[in-house]
Amino acid sequence: MKTRYVYIETFGCQMNVHDSEQMAALLEKEGYLLTQDSAAADLILLNTCSIRDKAEQKAFSELGRLVKLKEKNPGLLVGFGGCLAQHLKEGVYKREKAVDFVFGTHHICRLPEILTAVTTGKKRAVETCFFSEIQSLGVFAPPAPGALSAFVSIMQGCDNYCSYCVVPYLRGPEMSRPPEEILAEIRRLACCGVKEVTLLGQNVNSYGKNLAAGCNFVSLIKAIQDVEGIERIRFTTSHPKDLSDDLIDCFGSLSKLCGHIHLPVQSGSNRILGRMNRGYTVEEYGAKVARLRAVCPSISITSDIIVGFPGETAKDYQETIDMMEKIRFDSLFSFKYSERKGTAARTFKDPVPEAEKRRRLKELQALQDGHTQEKNWALEGSVQEVLVEGPSKNSDLEMTGRTRSWKIVNFKGGRELVGKKVNVLITRGFLHSLRGRMTER
Ligand code: SAH
Ligand code: SF4
Ligand code: F3S
């Protein structure tokens, strides 16, 4: 049989990256090999994101480029999946006729079946219904040879309905995977040589809501702590309103839980946080950060901020700046508010002009760069545990890896170190990485 090739392009968050890994694993069983060359593909899948308007534009401009390949290869199939597919449904065909099928976020495990229908004559399929049970999270994506890290989905969907956000409409209601399934997957990953797992969910802190009493995020990570072969545990994303004292304590007591938390704050103004439906105040957020730092002084704290939310005044914005000055994040993802169809904030008055959003974003990012640089300077002279991933981007004589706090470190060393944890004395802190040398300590 002729080998068939699939090219998958991923947009959006880590959840989408993991969904694409699952798609590749499923298609491999159907005889498709993954290719990095779109021109060589028999099947092209776009796994899209719809979080902001920009993500949507990016997906369509890439789709426009890829469907042109059909002129040379009329047998080429193009599937449009992910959050933007879920959002637009049959509307995808209005924008681009050359798409062969549209599949939503709950249909990943149905890809083989959808492909059979499409190749046997079904035209313009649209598979975007939601299922009341978890369908796709359990597909096992074997790690690439030598991979040290892997993503593990622990839940799907979101029930929070932050007023600006489309995710609950695109991923469905929150549902947690049973812990036995998650642990079995992690044991299997450990057998494949994986040493670090990142647990994925829109709000991992509320894991277990639909499961038996006593089954929560803390009990899950405590069970993962006992999995042999796994050396590091990470998770993303945490919602501040559900970050419990018990979970905070885990950063002091669980040796495998890495000292990094991504804790999106979104705004420093209580008025705006209320309108965003976030469920906490700036003071409550600050108190949780203080507890995290008390329990684990070396913890790195990263966050997300939206500027220019409807009605954000100069005073609200200044409060965000003041909060940043006080908290000092290790790094930050910041975005201009983007109006999304179907969300509550779309009806809110007093939009912030585009130019002002741009100005606020630029100023805030410059402030953050200063804070990130300061944090990295402060690490000079310290010894960090680094899990060695491979040669660095710039030199084969240098290895690269991450600290427990998720910072990139480059240092002199050979390939025999790959997969090992080594101690590195940090000699320089840059904006985006650290440099150091190996030490016995
Ligand atoms: N579930 C996660 C992340 C969701 S999306 C959480 O709650 O933190 C990632 C980030 O995108 C959000 O934290 C938010 O900062 C940003 N975002 C979401 N919707 C947005 C919108 N309409 N405009 C601009 N940024 C948005
Ligand atoms: Fe969106 Fe809020 Fe859910 Fe995060 S918690 S995915 S921001 S609705
Ligand atoms: Fe985008 Fe969907 Fe993730 S909208 S950010 S890919 S959950």
Short mmCIF file of C-alpha atoms and ligand atoms in Angstrom, two decimals:
data_model
loop_
_atom_site.label_atom_id
_atom_site.label_comp_id
_atom_site.label_asym_id
_atom_site.label_seq_id
_atom_site.Cartn_x
_atom_site.Cartn_y
_atom_site.Cartn_z
CA MET A 1 0.00 0.00 0.00
CA LYS A 2 1.25 3.51 -0.82
CA THR A 3 2.35 5.45 2.26
CA ARG A 4 0.07 8.39 2.94
CA TYR A 5 1.23 11.54 4.65
CA VAL A 6 -0.57 13.92 7.00
CA TYR A 7 0.49 17.48 7.70
CA ILE A 8 -0.98 19.01 10.88
CA GLU A 9 -0.74 22.70 11.67
CA THR A 10 -1.58 23.79 15.20
CA PHE A 11 -2.69 27.19 16.48
CA GLY A 12 -3.51 28.24 20.03
CA CYS A 13 -2.79 26.80 23.44
CA GLN A 14 -1.04 23.72 24.85
CA MET A 15 -4.35 21.89 24.86
CA ASN A 16 -4.47 22.25 21.10
CA VAL A 17 -0.86 21.11 20.81
CA HIS A 18 -1.79 17.97 22.72
CA ASP A 19 -4.97 17.47 20.65
CA SER A 20 -2.78 17.52 17.53
CA GLU A 21 -0.49 14.89 19.06
CA GLN A 22 -3.57 12.73 19.59
CA MET A 23 -4.72 13.29 15.98
CA ALA A 24 -1.31 12.18 14.71
CA ALA A 25 -1.43 9.05 16.90
CA LEU A 26 -4.91 8.11 15.66
CA LEU A 27 -4.01 8.66 12.03
CA GLU A 28 -0.83 6.66 12.33
CA LYS A 29 -3.01 3.65 13.08
CA GLU A 30 -4.85 4.41 9.82
CA GLY A 31 -1.57 4.30 7.88
CA TYR A 32 -0.76 8.03 7.78
CA LEU A 33 2.77 9.19 8.54
CA LEU A 34 3.29 12.69 9.93
CA THR A 35 5.17 15.03 7.58
CA GLN A 36 6.57 18.54 8.12
CA ASP A 37 6.24 19.25 4.39
CA SER A 38 2.74 20.45 3.47
CA ALA A 39 3.44 19.98 -0.27
CA ALA A 40 4.06 16.24 0.29
CA ALA A 41 0.81 15.68 2.22
CA ASP A 42 -2.23 13.62 1.19
CA LEU A 43 -4.15 15.01 4.14
CA ILE A 44 -3.84 18.44 5.76
CA LEU A 45 -5.41 19.19 9.13
CA LEU A 46 -5.63 22.65 10.65
CA ASN A 47 -6.16 22.59 14.39
CA THR A 48 -7.37 26.11 15.00
CA CYS A 49 -7.85 28.59 17.85
CA SER A 50 -10.52 31.24 18.31
CA ILE A 51 -9.48 32.97 21.51
CA ARG A 52 -8.86 36.34 19.84
CA ASP A 53 -9.64 37.78 16.43
CA LYS A 54 -5.96 37.60 15.49
CA ALA A 55 -5.91 33.80 15.99
CA GLU A 56 -8.88 33.53 13.64
CA GLN A 57 -7.21 35.64 10.95
CA LYS A 58 -4.01 33.62 11.22
CA ALA A 59 -5.86 30.33 10.68
CA PHE A 60 -7.64 31.60 7.57
CA SER A 61 -4.55 33.09 6.01
CA GLU A 62 -2.74 29.77 6.50
CA LEU A 63 -5.76 27.87 5.16
CA GLY A 64 -5.68 30.06 2.03
CA ARG A 65 -2.06 29.12 1.47
CA LEU A 66 -2.62 25.40 2.05
CA VAL A 67 -5.71 24.92 -0.15
CA LYS A 68 -3.65 26.23 -3.09
CA LEU A 69 -1.81 22.90 -2.91
CA LYS A 70 -5.01 21.30 -4.21
CA GLU A 71 -4.33 22.79 -7.65
CA LYS A 72 -1.28 20.54 -7.95
CA ASN A 73 -2.74 17.62 -6.03
CA PRO A 74 -6.52 17.30 -6.59
CA GLY A 75 -6.66 14.23 -4.31
CA LEU A 76 -5.48 16.27 -1.32
CA LEU A 77 -7.95 16.35 1.59
CA VAL A 78 -8.18 19.37 3.89
CA GLY A 79 -9.79 19.09 7.33
CA PHE A 80 -10.56 22.15 9.48
CA GLY A 81 -10.68 21.34 13.19
CA GLY A 82 -10.31 22.80 16.67
CA CYS A 83 -11.89 25.77 18.42
CA LEU A 84 -12.46 27.97 15.37
CA ALA A 85 -14.14 25.04 13.59
CA GLN A 86 -16.35 24.61 16.65
CA HIS A 87 -17.11 28.33 16.57
CA LEU A 88 -17.95 28.69 12.85
CA LYS A 89 -19.32 25.21 12.08
CA GLU A 90 -20.67 25.15 8.47
CA GLY A 91 -19.70 28.84 8.28
CA VAL A 92 -16.16 27.63 7.50
CA TYR A 93 -17.37 26.76 3.99
CA LYS A 94 -18.58 30.32 3.46
CA ARG A 95 -15.04 31.52 4.02
CA GLU A 96 -13.22 28.73 2.16
CA LYS A 97 -14.96 26.33 -0.20
CA ALA A 98 -11.95 24.08 -0.72
CA VAL A 99 -12.21 22.60 2.80
CA ASP A 100 -13.30 18.92 2.74
CA PHE A 101 -14.51 18.51 6.31
CA VAL A 102 -15.01 20.47 9.51
CA PHE A 103 -14.58 18.77 12.90
CA GLY A 104 -15.08 20.28 16.34
CA THR A 105 -13.30 19.89 19.64
CA HIS A 106 -15.21 16.78 20.79
CA HIS A 107 -14.57 14.85 17.56
CA ILE A 108 -10.85 14.13 17.63
CA CYS A 109 -11.27 10.41 18.38
CA ARG A 110 -13.82 10.22 15.53
CA LEU A 111 -11.27 11.38 12.92
CA PRO A 112 -10.74 7.91 11.34
CA GLU A 113 -14.51 7.47 10.98
CA ILE A 114 -14.97 10.98 9.57
CA LEU A 115 -12.15 10.37 7.08
CA THR A 116 -13.76 7.15 5.87
CA ALA A 117 -17.05 8.98 5.30
CA VAL A 118 -15.29 11.78 3.42
CA THR A 119 -13.23 9.46 1.22
CA THR A 120 -16.31 7.42 0.36
CA GLY A 121 -18.20 10.39 -0.93
CA LYS A 122 -19.56 12.45 2.01
CA LYS A 123 -19.24 16.07 0.94
CA ARG A 124 -18.72 19.01 3.26
CA ALA A 125 -19.07 17.12 6.51
CA VAL A 126 -19.63 19.24 9.64
CA GLU A 127 -19.03 17.31 12.87
CA THR A 128 -19.38 19.76 15.73
CA CYS A 129 -21.97 18.45 18.20
CA PHE A 130 -20.97 18.17 21.87
CA PHE A 131 -21.10 14.81 23.65
CA SER A 132 -22.28 14.51 27.23
CA GLU A 133 -19.38 12.18 28.03
CA ILE A 134 -15.65 12.62 27.52
CA GLN A 135 -14.80 11.22 24.08
CA SER A 136 -11.34 12.28 23.04
CA LEU A 137 -9.14 12.91 26.08
CA GLY A 138 -8.00 9.31 26.53
CA VAL A 139 -6.35 8.81 23.13
CA PHE A 140 -2.77 7.78 23.91
CA ALA A 141 -0.21 9.87 22.04
CA PRO A 142 3.11 7.98 22.18
CA PRO A 143 5.96 10.39 22.96
CA ALA A 144 8.55 10.99 20.21
CA PRO A 145 11.69 8.85 20.65
CA GLY A 146 13.81 10.40 23.38
CA ALA A 147 11.08 12.81 24.54
CA LEU A 148 11.39 13.69 28.22
CA SER A 149 8.18 15.67 28.65
CA ALA A 150 4.57 14.93 27.82
CA PHE A 151 1.18 16.57 28.17
CA VAL A 152 -1.63 14.74 29.92
CA SER A 153 -5.21 16.01 29.67
CA ILE A 154 -7.00 15.67 32.97
CA MET A 155 -10.24 17.42 32.07
CA GLN A 156 -12.10 19.06 29.24
CA GLY A 157 -14.23 22.18 28.94
CA CYS A 158 -14.83 25.09 31.28
CA ASP A 159 -17.78 26.26 33.43
CA ASN A 160 -16.41 29.64 34.42
CA TYR A 161 -17.83 31.91 31.73
CA CYS A 162 -15.41 34.79 32.18
CA SER A 163 -17.30 37.51 30.34
CA TYR A 164 -14.65 38.01 27.61
CA CYS A 165 -13.95 34.37 26.87
CA VAL A 166 -15.27 31.98 24.18
CA VAL A 167 -13.70 28.80 25.56
CA PRO A 168 -16.78 27.47 27.45
CA TYR A 169 -18.76 27.69 24.19
CA LEU A 170 -16.04 25.93 22.21
CA ARG A 171 -14.91 23.18 24.56
CA GLY A 172 -18.21 22.48 26.30
CA PRO A 173 -18.95 22.00 30.01
CA GLU A 174 -16.22 21.02 32.43
CA MET A 175 -15.69 17.26 32.84
CA SER A 176 -12.83 15.49 34.63
CA ARG A 177 -11.22 12.24 33.57
CA PRO A 178 -11.24 9.47 36.17
CA PRO A 179 -7.96 9.40 38.13
CA GLU A 180 -7.27 5.71 37.34
CA GLU A 181 -7.21 6.53 33.61
CA ILE A 182 -4.87 9.48 34.12
CA LEU A 183 -2.51 7.44 36.31
CA ALA A 184 -2.46 4.56 33.82
CA GLU A 185 -1.53 7.00 31.05
CA ILE A 186 1.24 8.54 33.16
CA ARG A 187 2.66 5.09 34.03
CA ARG A 188 2.67 4.24 30.34
CA LEU A 189 4.47 7.51 29.54
CA ALA A 190 7.04 6.75 32.26
CA CYS A 191 7.67 3.35 30.63
CA CYS A 192 8.39 5.23 27.37
CA GLY A 193 11.08 7.28 29.15
CA VAL A 194 9.06 10.39 29.97
CA LYS A 195 10.29 12.12 33.14
CA GLU A 196 8.14 15.24 33.24
CA VAL A 197 4.37 15.48 32.86
CA THR A 198 2.31 18.63 32.41
CA LEU A 199 -1.31 18.17 33.45
CA LEU A 200 -3.68 20.09 31.20
CA GLY A 201 -7.07 21.67 31.81
CA GLN A 202 -8.69 25.12 31.51
CA ASN A 203 -8.98 25.21 35.28
CA VAL A 204 -7.09 22.31 36.83
CA ASN A 205 -7.86 23.51 40.36
CA SER A 206 -11.46 22.46 40.02
CA TYR A 207 -10.52 18.94 38.82
CA GLY A 208 -12.84 16.27 40.21
CA LYS A 209 -16.06 18.30 40.48
CA ASN A 210 -17.98 15.56 38.62
CA LEU A 211 -16.13 12.67 40.29
CA ALA A 212 -16.49 10.85 43.62
CA ALA A 213 -16.09 12.80 46.88
CA GLY A 214 -12.46 13.13 47.95
CA CYS A 215 -11.22 12.99 44.38
CA ASN A 216 -9.72 16.39 43.68
CA PHE A 217 -6.64 17.98 42.15
CA VAL A 218 -4.56 17.61 45.30
CA SER A 219 -5.35 13.88 45.62
CA LEU A 220 -4.48 13.47 41.93
CA ILE A 221 -1.06 15.10 42.11
CA LYS A 222 -0.27 13.23 45.33
CA ALA A 223 -0.97 9.97 43.47
CA ILE A 224 1.23 11.09 40.55
CA GLN A 225 4.04 11.86 43.02
CA ASP A 226 4.21 8.08 43.62
CA VAL A 227 4.58 7.10 39.95
CA GLU A 228 8.02 5.62 39.47
CA GLY A 229 10.09 7.20 36.70
CA ILE A 230 8.24 10.53 36.78
CA GLU A 231 10.56 13.15 38.23
CA ARG A 232 8.75 16.40 37.59
CA ILE A 233 5.08 17.38 37.71
CA ARG A 234 3.70 20.59 36.20
CA PHE A 235 0.19 21.80 35.47
CA THR A 236 -1.65 24.52 33.62
CA THR A 237 -3.90 26.51 33.95
CA SER A 238 -4.84 27.47 37.49
CA HIS A 239 -7.75 29.74 38.23
CA PRO A 240 -6.99 31.99 41.23
CA LYS A 241 -10.50 31.64 42.67
CA ASP A 242 -10.08 27.86 43.03
CA LEU A 243 -6.47 27.78 44.20
CA SER A 244 -6.85 26.10 47.61
CA ASP A 245 -4.52 26.30 50.61
CA ASP A 246 -4.08 22.52 50.28
CA LEU A 247 -2.75 22.91 46.75
CA ILE A 248 -0.47 25.78 47.79
CA ASP A 249 0.94 23.52 50.55
CA CYS A 250 1.82 20.89 47.91
CA PHE A 251 4.50 23.27 46.58
CA GLY A 252 6.25 22.84 49.92
CA SER A 253 5.65 19.14 50.45
CA LEU A 254 5.66 17.29 47.10
CA SER A 255 9.23 16.82 45.89
CA LYS A 256 8.25 16.27 42.25
CA LEU A 257 5.93 19.26 41.95
CA CYS A 258 7.94 21.98 40.21
CA GLY A 259 8.09 25.50 41.62
CA HIS A 260 6.19 27.29 38.90
CA ILE A 261 2.58 28.34 38.70
CA HIS A 262 0.79 30.05 35.84
CA LEU A 263 -1.90 32.02 37.61
CA PRO A 264 -3.73 34.38 35.23
CA VAL A 265 -4.78 37.57 37.02
CA GLN A 266 -6.28 39.40 33.96
CA SER A 267 -6.54 42.83 35.64
CA GLY A 268 -5.43 44.77 38.70
CA SER A 269 -8.76 46.59 39.08
CA ASN A 270 -11.47 45.07 41.24
CA ARG A 271 -14.12 46.86 39.20
CA ILE A 272 -12.83 45.24 35.99
CA LEU A 273 -12.34 41.83 37.64
CA GLY A 274 -16.00 41.96 38.68
CA ARG A 275 -17.10 42.81 35.14
CA MET A 276 -14.90 40.00 33.85
CA ASN A 277 -16.72 37.57 36.20
CA ARG A 278 -13.42 36.30 37.61
CA GLY A 279 -14.63 35.65 41.15
CA TYR A 280 -11.71 37.15 43.14
CA THR A 281 -10.34 40.53 44.14
CA VAL A 282 -6.82 41.88 43.63
CA GLU A 283 -6.30 41.61 47.40
CA GLU A 284 -7.31 37.93 47.41
CA TYR A 285 -5.02 37.30 44.46
CA GLY A 286 -2.13 39.04 46.25
CA ALA A 287 -2.75 36.99 49.41
CA LYS A 288 -2.52 33.74 47.43
CA VAL A 289 0.72 34.85 45.81
CA ALA A 290 2.12 35.71 49.26
CA ARG A 291 1.19 32.22 50.57
CA LEU A 292 2.76 30.55 47.53
CA ARG A 293 5.98 32.48 48.12
CA ALA A 294 5.95 31.68 51.84
CA VAL A 295 5.57 27.95 51.18
CA CYS A 296 8.04 27.86 48.27
CA PRO A 297 10.32 30.95 48.19
CA SER A 298 11.86 30.00 44.83
CA ILE A 299 8.50 29.62 43.07
CA SER A 300 8.14 31.45 39.79
CA ILE A 301 4.78 33.06 39.14
CA THR A 302 3.61 33.82 35.62
CA SER A 303 0.34 35.32 34.54
CA ASP A 304 -2.00 36.60 31.81
CA ILE A 305 -3.34 40.17 31.57
CA ILE A 306 -5.91 41.67 29.22
CA VAL A 307 -5.70 45.42 28.55
CA GLY A 308 -8.51 47.53 27.14
CA PHE A 309 -11.43 45.50 28.47
CA PRO A 310 -14.64 47.50 27.76
CA GLY A 311 -14.92 50.32 30.27
CA GLU A 312 -11.28 50.05 31.45
CA THR A 313 -10.48 53.61 32.52
CA ALA A 314 -7.04 55.15 32.90
CA LYS A 315 -7.46 54.55 36.66
CA ASP A 316 -8.31 50.85 36.19
CA TYR A 317 -5.30 50.45 33.92
CA GLN A 318 -3.07 52.24 36.46
CA GLU A 319 -4.26 49.77 39.10
CA THR A 320 -3.05 46.93 36.86
CA ILE A 321 0.35 48.61 36.61
CA ASP A 322 0.45 49.12 40.40
CA MET A 323 -0.45 45.44 40.95
CA MET A 324 2.36 44.37 38.60
CA GLU A 325 4.84 46.57 40.45
CA LYS A 326 3.79 44.97 43.72
CA ILE A 327 3.60 41.34 42.64
CA ARG A 328 6.45 41.26 40.09
CA PHE A 329 5.70 38.32 37.85
CA ASP A 330 8.50 36.17 36.47
CA SER A 331 6.92 36.53 33.06
CA LEU A 332 3.62 37.52 31.57
CA PHE A 333 1.41 36.93 28.55
CA SER A 334 -0.48 40.12 27.81
CA PHE A 335 -3.18 40.75 25.23
CA LYS A 336 -5.37 43.53 23.87
CA TYR A 337 -9.01 42.77 24.58
CA SER A 338 -10.62 41.20 21.51
CA GLU A 339 -14.39 41.14 21.21
CA ARG A 340 -15.73 37.59 20.74
CA LYS A 341 -19.12 36.60 19.37
CA GLY A 342 -21.46 35.08 21.95
CA THR A 343 -19.62 36.40 25.03
CA ALA A 344 -21.23 38.65 27.65
CA ALA A 345 -18.59 41.38 27.33
CA ARG A 346 -19.66 41.95 23.74
CA THR A 347 -22.69 43.85 25.03
CA PHE A 348 -20.63 46.00 27.42
CA LYS A 349 -20.39 49.71 26.69
CA ASP A 350 -17.39 52.06 26.49
CA PRO A 351 -14.99 50.17 24.26
CA VAL A 352 -11.39 51.33 24.62
CA PRO A 353 -10.07 52.78 21.33
CA GLU A 354 -7.66 50.50 19.47
CA ALA A 355 -4.80 53.02 19.63
CA GLU A 356 -5.17 53.32 23.41
CA LYS A 357 -5.22 49.52 23.81
CA ARG A 358 -2.03 49.36 21.76
CA ARG A 359 -0.39 52.05 23.88
CA ARG A 360 -1.34 50.37 27.16
CA LEU A 361 -0.11 46.98 25.93
CA LYS A 362 3.24 48.37 24.82
CA GLU A 363 3.80 50.20 28.09
CA LEU A 364 2.80 47.19 30.17
CA GLN A 365 5.06 44.87 28.20
CA ALA A 366 8.04 47.19 28.66
CA LEU A 367 7.38 47.22 32.41
CA GLN A 368 7.19 43.42 32.46
CA ASP A 369 10.44 43.06 30.51
CA GLY A 370 12.12 45.03 33.28
CA HIS A 371 10.63 42.74 35.94
CA THR A 372 11.55 39.55 34.03
CA GLN A 373 15.11 40.78 33.59
CA GLU A 374 15.36 41.65 37.30
CA LYS A 375 14.09 38.19 38.31
CA ASN A 376 16.64 36.53 36.04
CA TRP A 377 19.48 38.72 37.33
CA ALA A 378 18.52 37.73 40.84
CA LEU A 379 19.26 34.10 39.95
CA GLU A 380 22.90 34.86 39.13
CA GLY A 381 25.08 32.99 41.63
CA SER A 382 22.36 30.46 42.50
CA VAL A 383 22.51 26.73 41.72
CA GLN A 384 19.54 25.39 39.73
CA GLU A 385 18.45 21.84 39.00
CA VAL A 386 18.19 21.51 35.22
CA LEU A 387 16.56 18.66 33.30
CA VAL A 388 18.73 18.46 30.17
CA GLU A 389 16.67 18.42 26.97
CA GLY A 390 19.32 18.48 24.21
CA PRO A 391 21.80 20.70 22.36
CA SER A 392 21.09 24.42 22.54
CA LYS A 393 19.79 26.38 19.56
CA ASN A 394 23.08 28.20 19.02
CA SER A 395 25.77 25.59 19.56
CA ASP A 396 26.24 21.83 19.53
CA LEU A 397 28.75 22.16 22.34
CA GLU A 398 26.09 23.59 24.59
CA MET A 399 23.17 21.85 26.23
CA THR A 400 19.85 23.37 27.10
CA GLY A 401 17.21 22.51 29.67
CA ARG A 402 14.75 24.00 32.11
CA THR A 403 14.91 24.81 35.79
CA ARG A 404 12.14 23.62 38.07
CA SER A 405 10.83 27.18 37.75
CA TRP A 406 10.45 26.75 33.92
CA LYS A 407 13.37 28.96 32.93
CA ILE A 408 15.62 28.02 30.02
CA VAL A 409 19.30 27.45 30.92
CA ASN A 410 22.18 27.03 28.44
CA PHE A 411 25.52 25.62 29.59
CA LYS A 412 28.60 23.81 28.24
CA GLY A 413 28.14 20.05 28.13
CA GLY A 414 27.86 16.94 25.97
CA ARG A 415 24.97 14.90 24.65
CA GLU A 416 25.50 12.20 27.27
CA LEU A 417 23.73 14.55 29.70
CA VAL A 418 20.42 14.48 27.79
CA GLY A 419 17.64 13.18 30.01
CA LYS A 420 19.63 13.74 33.21
CA LYS A 421 19.07 16.24 35.97
CA VAL A 422 22.21 18.29 36.60
CA ASN A 423 23.10 21.18 38.88
CA VAL A 424 24.02 24.39 37.11
CA LEU A 425 25.55 27.49 38.68
CA ILE A 426 23.87 30.47 37.02
CA THR A 427 26.43 32.98 35.76
CA ARG A 428 24.23 35.31 33.65
CA GLY A 429 20.54 36.16 33.61
CA PHE A 430 19.12 37.41 30.31
CA LEU A 431 15.58 38.42 29.40
CA HIS A 432 14.59 35.10 27.85
CA SER A 433 17.13 32.63 29.26
CA LEU A 434 19.87 31.95 31.77
CA ARG A 435 23.49 30.92 31.22
CA GLY A 436 25.54 28.83 33.61
CA ARG A 437 28.09 26.09 34.22
CA MET A 438 27.67 22.64 35.66
CA THR A 439 28.64 22.22 39.27
CA GLU A 440 28.85 19.32 41.73
CA ARG A 441 26.80 21.07 44.40
N1 SAH B 1 -8.29 28.86 31.07
C1 SAH B 1 -7.23 29.71 31.14
C2 SAH B 1 -6.76 30.36 29.85
C3 SAH B 1 -7.69 30.65 28.78
S1 SAH B 1 -7.22 31.51 27.38
C4 SAH B 1 -7.51 30.73 32.20
O1 SAH B 1 -8.58 30.90 32.66
O2 SAH B 1 -6.60 31.38 32.60
C5 SAH B 1 -5.68 32.27 27.70
C6 SAH B 1 -5.71 33.71 27.92
O3 SAH B 1 -6.21 34.41 26.80
C7 SAH B 1 -6.60 34.17 29.05
O4 SAH B 1 -6.00 33.99 30.29
C8 SAH B 1 -6.82 35.63 28.73
O5 SAH B 1 -5.80 36.44 29.28
C9 SAH B 1 -6.70 35.67 27.20
N2 SAH B 1 -8.00 35.92 26.57
C10 SAH B 1 -9.10 35.14 26.62
N3 SAH B 1 -10.11 35.73 25.94
C11 SAH B 1 -9.65 36.90 25.46
C12 SAH B 1 -10.21 37.97 24.69
N4 SAH B 1 -11.48 37.95 24.31
N5 SAH B 1 -9.41 39.02 24.37
C13 SAH B 1 -8.12 39.06 24.78
N6 SAH B 1 -7.55 38.10 25.51
C14 SAH B 1 -8.29 37.02 25.87
FE1 SF4 B 2 -11.93 31.26 29.58
FE2 SF4 B 2 -12.28 31.94 32.09
FE3 SF4 B 2 -12.62 29.41 31.34
FE4 SF4 B 2 -10.19 30.45 31.38
S1 SF4 B 2 -11.52 30.13 33.18
S2 SF4 B 2 -11.09 29.24 29.77
S3 SF4 B 2 -10.55 32.56 30.78
S4 SF4 B 2 -13.87 31.15 30.74
FE1 F3S B 3 -7.55 28.75 21.55
FE2 F3S B 3 -9.24 26.85 22.04
FE3 F3S B 3 -6.99 26.94 23.36
S1 F3S B 3 -9.74 28.96 21.64
S2 F3S B 3 -6.55 29.11 23.47
S3 F3S B 3 -7.19 26.64 21.19
S4 F3S B 3 -8.96 26.27 24.17
#
